[in-house]
Amino acid sequence: MSLEGIIPWGWAPDWGSGIREWLEWLTDTLPAHGGEEQRRSLRLGPRQQFEFRVLAQGSDRAWLESVLWRHGNGRFAVPLWPDALTLEAALPSGSTVVPVDPQGRQFAAGEPVALLGDSPRQIELAEVASVAGGVVTLAGATAQAWPAGTQVIPAPVARLDVPAALPRFTGQVASVRLRFEMDRPAAWPEEIGAAAYRGYPVLEEAIDWAEDPLVQLDRRSTTIDAGTGPVLVDDPVGAPLPLFRARRTLLSRSEIAAWRSQLFALDGRRGAIWVPSWSEDLLPAATIAAGSTTLDVHWCGVAANLAGDPMRRDLRIELIDGTVLYRRVTAVSELSASVERLTLDSALGVEVAPEGFALVSWLSLTRQESDVAEFAWWSGDVAQTTCSFRGFRHDV
């Protein structure tokens, strides 16, 4: 691509205010009367936005305002600050290979990369030719020498998504919050994860219990009320279409990259994934033999309320040794006032005493509730995100 006319953005963010990133897919969802869905994607890839705050003072503040005044509707090469790498040794002028490992970061062939020094004026843009072999190869040679400690940051072309507001602490200091939208659809390798059940992936990543996870039992019901007689409520699904919401804190680049790969594989609301409740839904009451297909649990009203419900028949069974098994409940009966018996579609294959179970949770087949995924970056290695999934009726 040509870098002509692209304005390099060199003002570093205020990390104390955090950095926000959004990925936005577009899905056409057609719900059936009975709770089934047909879904299709309407974009080649998600739109990507970055928002951060800049604190500028003195001549840097005046220069920043001048650039926004002149180029507020222009095309900027905006560094993706969480993906910054640092040169460990000096880089001579005329270099075409930058010795930084781009693995797990958003460097891409054909897009700009920024080399950034200690001030906004110390910046050079170059085009990425390839990111193979653990280095970033440039399409052309660097124009100047760069010392060790220089930041190397992917800097895709973007435009301001909303007009810049310039609140001032004083006549010399301004705190500016800016949101940029990238010119091109975002791209990332798709990888849904290794866990699978009945042909669909399973969400196995741990949630952050520092914020209470939510299970909301929404129903697709219609209330008919003329105001003069009885109220009629029509519930065509006959069961809730649950909403699951939980926060995740990603504590490493590998976790962040893996979650991004899952998001791209799910393709917004189009893809389906099994989501466990992460709760102690069933408490085993007796030892289960390796070849047994019956699981006795403490009474919790399963037989009276959930027997035959197609959306409450799949289990995630975690043992204390870390083994995770998935099974379908085919029948439920009450053995006594304190014990219920669940019949499973296949044996666990191992003898397990009640104390050998770590967690037995219901599984629900879901899709994402929203086409928008958000990352709240607190550093280059730590980000928070909120997962929201919606159950739907199925015949899997």
PDB file of N, CA, C and O in Angstrom, residues 244-277:
ATOM      1  N   PHE A 244     -26.385 -15.995  29.241  1.00  0.00           N
ATOM      2  CA  PHE A 244     -25.251 -16.203  30.136  1.00  0.00           C
ATOM      3  C   PHE A 244     -24.285 -15.042  29.943  1.00  0.00           C
ATOM      4  O   PHE A 244     -23.887 -14.748  28.815  1.00  0.00           O
ATOM      5  N   ARG A 245     -23.881 -14.406  31.039  1.00  0.00           N
ATOM      6  CA  ARG A 245     -22.937 -13.302  30.941  1.00  0.00           C
ATOM      7  C   ARG A 245     -21.902 -13.437  32.050  1.00  0.00           C
ATOM      8  O   ARG A 245     -22.254 -13.651  33.216  1.00  0.00           O
ATOM      9  N   ALA A 246     -20.637 -13.319  31.691  1.00  0.00           N
ATOM     10  CA  ALA A 246     -19.555 -13.415  32.670  1.00  0.00           C
ATOM     11  C   ALA A 246     -18.361 -12.626  32.171  1.00  0.00           C
ATOM     12  O   ALA A 246     -18.185 -12.411  30.973  1.00  0.00           O
ATOM     13  N   ARG A 247     -17.536 -12.201  33.101  1.00  0.00           N
ATOM     14  CA  ARG A 247     -16.319 -11.467  32.756  1.00  0.00           C
ATOM     15  C   ARG A 247     -15.139 -12.421  32.714  1.00  0.00           C
ATOM     16  O   ARG A 247     -15.076 -13.393  33.469  1.00  0.00           O
ATOM     17  N   ARG A 248     -14.224 -12.164  31.801  1.00  0.00           N
ATOM     18  CA  ARG A 248     -12.961 -12.900  31.737  1.00  0.00           C
ATOM     19  C   ARG A 248     -11.814 -11.913  31.848  1.00  0.00           C
ATOM     20  O   ARG A 248     -11.850 -10.837  31.247  1.00  0.00           O
ATOM     21  N   THR A 249     -10.804 -12.267  32.624  1.00  0.00           N
ATOM     22  CA  THR A 249      -9.576 -11.498  32.705  1.00  0.00           C
ATOM     23  C   THR A 249      -8.474 -12.314  32.047  1.00  0.00           C
ATOM     24  O   THR A 249      -8.161 -13.421  32.497  1.00  0.00           O
ATOM     25  N   LEU A 250      -7.916 -11.783  30.978  1.00  0.00           N
ATOM     26  CA  LEU A 250      -6.895 -12.470  30.189  1.00  0.00           C
ATOM     27  C   LEU A 250      -5.529 -11.987  30.666  1.00  0.00           C
ATOM     28  O   LEU A 250      -5.222 -10.796  30.585  1.00  0.00           O
ATOM     29  N   LEU A 251      -4.721 -12.919  31.157  1.00  0.00           N
ATOM     30  CA  LEU A 251      -3.517 -12.551  31.897  1.00  0.00           C
ATOM     31  C   LEU A 251      -2.220 -12.782  31.137  1.00  0.00           C
ATOM     32  O   LEU A 251      -1.139 -12.701  31.726  1.00  0.00           O
ATOM     33  N   SER A 252      -2.292 -13.087  29.853  1.00  0.00           N
ATOM     34  CA  SER A 252      -1.067 -13.283  29.070  1.00  0.00           C
ATOM     35  C   SER A 252      -1.377 -13.068  27.600  1.00  0.00           C
ATOM     36  O   SER A 252      -2.541 -13.104  27.173  1.00  0.00           O
ATOM     37  N   ARG A 253      -0.321 -12.880  26.802  1.00  0.00           N
ATOM     38  CA  ARG A 253      -0.515 -12.712  25.366  1.00  0.00           C
ATOM     39  C   ARG A 253      -1.101 -13.968  24.749  1.00  0.00           C
ATOM     40  O   ARG A 253      -1.894 -13.896  23.807  1.00  0.00           O
ATOM     41  N   SER A 254      -0.740 -15.144  25.270  1.00  0.00           N
ATOM     42  CA  SER A 254      -1.279 -16.380  24.700  1.00  0.00           C
ATOM     43  C   SER A 254      -2.776 -16.488  24.969  1.00  0.00           C
ATOM     44  O   SER A 254      -3.540 -16.918  24.096  1.00  0.00           O
ATOM     45  N   GLU A 255      -3.232 -16.108  26.163  1.00  0.00           N
ATOM     46  CA  GLU A 255      -4.668 -16.129  26.463  1.00  0.00           C
ATOM     47  C   GLU A 255      -5.413 -15.128  25.587  1.00  0.00           C
ATOM     48  O   GLU A 255      -6.510 -15.413  25.086  1.00  0.00           O
ATOM     49  N   ILE A 256      -4.840 -13.951  25.418  1.00  0.00           N
ATOM     50  CA  ILE A 256      -5.485 -12.914  24.599  1.00  0.00           C
ATOM     51  C   ILE A 256      -5.597 -13.381  23.152  1.00  0.00           C
ATOM     52  O   ILE A 256      -6.652 -13.253  22.512  1.00  0.00           O
ATOM     53  N   ALA A 257      -4.507 -13.955  22.620  1.00  0.00           N
ATOM     54  CA  ALA A 257      -4.519 -14.425  21.232  1.00  0.00           C
ATOM     55  C   ALA A 257      -5.513 -15.568  21.052  1.00  0.00           C
ATOM     56  O   ALA A 257      -6.226 -15.631  20.043  1.00  0.00           O
ATOM     57  N   ALA A 258      -5.584 -16.489  22.036  1.00  0.00           N
ATOM     58  CA  ALA A 258      -6.512 -17.618  21.929  1.00  0.00           C
ATOM     59  C   ALA A 258      -7.962 -17.144  21.948  1.00  0.00           C
ATOM     60  O   ALA A 258      -8.803 -17.644  21.179  1.00  0.00           O
ATOM     61  N   TRP A 259      -8.278 -16.178  22.815  1.00  0.00           N
ATOM     62  CA  TRP A 259      -9.649 -15.680  22.880  1.00  0.00           C
ATOM     63  C   TRP A 259     -10.012 -14.928  21.592  1.00  0.00           C
ATOM     64  O   TRP A 259     -11.119 -15.064  21.070  1.00  0.00           O
ATOM     65  N   ARG A 260      -9.059 -14.160  21.058  1.00  0.00           N
ATOM     66  CA  ARG A 260      -9.322 -13.475  19.788  1.00  0.00           C
ATOM     67  C   ARG A 260      -9.588 -14.497  18.679  1.00  0.00           C
ATOM     68  O   ARG A 260     -10.481 -14.310  17.842  1.00  0.00           O
ATOM     69  N   SER A 261      -8.833 -15.592  18.662  1.00  0.00           N
ATOM     70  CA  SER A 261      -9.048 -16.637  17.654  1.00  0.00           C
ATOM     71  C   SER A 261     -10.427 -17.261  17.800  1.00  0.00           C
ATOM     72  O   SER A 261     -11.092 -17.575  16.801  1.00  0.00           O
ATOM     73  N   GLN A 262     -10.883 -17.473  19.031  1.00  0.00           N
ATOM     74  CA  GLN A 262     -12.228 -18.016  19.245  1.00  0.00           C
ATOM     75  C   GLN A 262     -13.298 -17.049  18.759  1.00  0.00           C
ATOM     76  O   GLN A 262     -14.293 -17.459  18.149  1.00  0.00           O
ATOM     77  N   LEU A 263     -13.106 -15.757  19.027  1.00  0.00           N
ATOM     78  CA  LEU A 263     -14.078 -14.766  18.574  1.00  0.00           C
ATOM     79  C   LEU A 263     -14.192 -14.766  17.052  1.00  0.00           C
ATOM     80  O   LEU A 263     -15.302 -14.695  16.491  1.00  0.00           O
ATOM     81  N   PHE A 264     -13.067 -14.841  16.364  1.00  0.00           N
ATOM     82  CA  PHE A 264     -13.102 -14.846  14.901  1.00  0.00           C
ATOM     83  C   PHE A 264     -13.725 -16.142  14.378  1.00  0.00           C
ATOM     84  O   PHE A 264     -14.391 -16.141  13.344  1.00  0.00           O
ATOM     85  N   ALA A 265     -13.516 -17.260  15.080  1.00  0.00           N
ATOM     86  CA  ALA A 265     -14.136 -18.510  14.655  1.00  0.00           C
ATOM     87  C   ALA A 265     -15.652 -18.481  14.871  1.00  0.00           C
ATOM     88  O   ALA A 265     -16.415 -19.016  14.056  1.00  0.00           O
ATOM     89  N   LEU A 266     -16.111 -17.846  15.946  1.00  0.00           N
ATOM     90  CA  LEU A 266     -17.548 -17.745  16.200  1.00  0.00           C
ATOM     91  C   LEU A 266     -18.233 -16.784  15.234  1.00  0.00           C
ATOM     92  O   LEU A 266     -19.453 -16.897  15.010  1.00  0.00           O
ATOM     93  N   ASP A 267     -17.473 -15.819  14.677  1.00  0.00           N
ATOM     94  CA  ASP A 267     -17.997 -14.922  13.644  1.00  0.00           C
ATOM     95  C   ASP A 267     -19.218 -14.158  14.145  1.00  0.00           C
ATOM     96  O   ASP A 267     -20.283 -14.182  13.537  1.00  0.00           O
ATOM     97  N   GLY A 268     -19.046 -13.463  15.274  1.00  0.00           N
ATOM     98  CA  GLY A 268     -20.165 -12.708  15.831  1.00  0.00           C
ATOM     99  C   GLY A 268     -21.240 -13.640  16.368  1.00  0.00           C
ATOM    100  O   GLY A 268     -20.955 -14.610  17.065  1.00  0.00           O
ATOM    101  N   ARG A 269     -22.491 -13.370  16.015  1.00  0.00           N
ATOM    102  CA  ARG A 269     -23.610 -14.194  16.498  1.00  0.00           C
ATOM    103  C   ARG A 269     -23.868 -15.425  15.636  1.00  0.00           C
ATOM    104  O   ARG A 269     -24.776 -16.205  15.939  1.00  0.00           O
ATOM    105  N   ARG A 270     -23.074 -15.606  14.566  1.00  0.00           N
ATOM    106  CA  ARG A 270     -23.382 -16.694  13.637  1.00  0.00           C
ATOM    107  C   ARG A 270     -23.059 -18.066  14.210  1.00  0.00           C
ATOM    108  O   ARG A 270     -23.859 -19.001  14.107  1.00  0.00           O
ATOM    109  N   GLY A 271     -21.889 -18.236  14.812  1.00  0.00           N
ATOM    110  CA  GLY A 271     -21.458 -19.549  15.261  1.00  0.00           C
ATOM    111  C   GLY A 271     -22.116 -19.981  16.558  1.00  0.00           C
ATOM    112  O   GLY A 271     -22.614 -19.161  17.339  1.00  0.00           O
ATOM    113  N   ALA A 272     -22.120 -21.290  16.800  1.00  0.00           N
ATOM    114  CA  ALA A 272     -22.714 -21.856  18.014  1.00  0.00           C
ATOM    115  C   ALA A 272     -21.635 -22.499  18.870  1.00  0.00           C
ATOM    116  O   ALA A 272     -20.636 -23.018  18.360  1.00  0.00           O
ATOM    117  N   ILE A 273     -21.837 -22.474  20.189  1.00  0.00           N
ATOM    118  CA  ILE A 273     -20.880 -23.036  21.133  1.00  0.00           C
ATOM    119  C   ILE A 273     -21.619 -23.467  22.394  1.00  0.00           C
ATOM    120  O   ILE A 273     -22.584 -22.834  22.808  1.00  0.00           O
ATOM    121  N   TRP A 274     -21.178 -24.594  22.966  1.00  0.00           N
ATOM    122  CA  TRP A 274     -21.729 -25.039  24.242  1.00  0.00           C
ATOM    123  C   TRP A 274     -21.131 -24.207  25.364  1.00  0.00           C
ATOM    124  O   TRP A 274     -19.921 -23.976  25.417  1.00  0.00           O
ATOM    125  N   VAL A 275     -21.980 -23.754  26.288  1.00  0.00           N
ATOM    126  CA  VAL A 275     -21.520 -22.963  27.430  1.00  0.00           C
ATOM    127  C   VAL A 275     -22.027 -23.616  28.712  1.00  0.00           C
ATOM    128  O   VAL A 275     -23.228 -23.841  28.870  1.00  0.00           O
ATOM    129  N   PRO A 276     -21.124 -23.955  29.641  1.00  0.00           N
ATOM    130  CA  PRO A 276     -21.564 -24.509  30.924  1.00  0.00           C
ATOM    131  C   PRO A 276     -22.049 -23.407  31.853  1.00  0.00           C
ATOM    132  O   PRO A 276     -21.670 -22.240  31.710  1.00  0.00           O
ATOM    133  N   SER A 277     -22.855 -23.793  32.830  1.00  0.00           N
ATOM    134  CA  SER A 277     -23.331 -22.810  33.807  1.00  0.00           C
ATOM    135  C   SER A 277     -22.248 -22.438  34.803  1.00  0.00           C
ATOM    136  O   SER A 277     -22.359 -21.424  35.488  1.00  0.00           O
TER     137      SER A 277
END
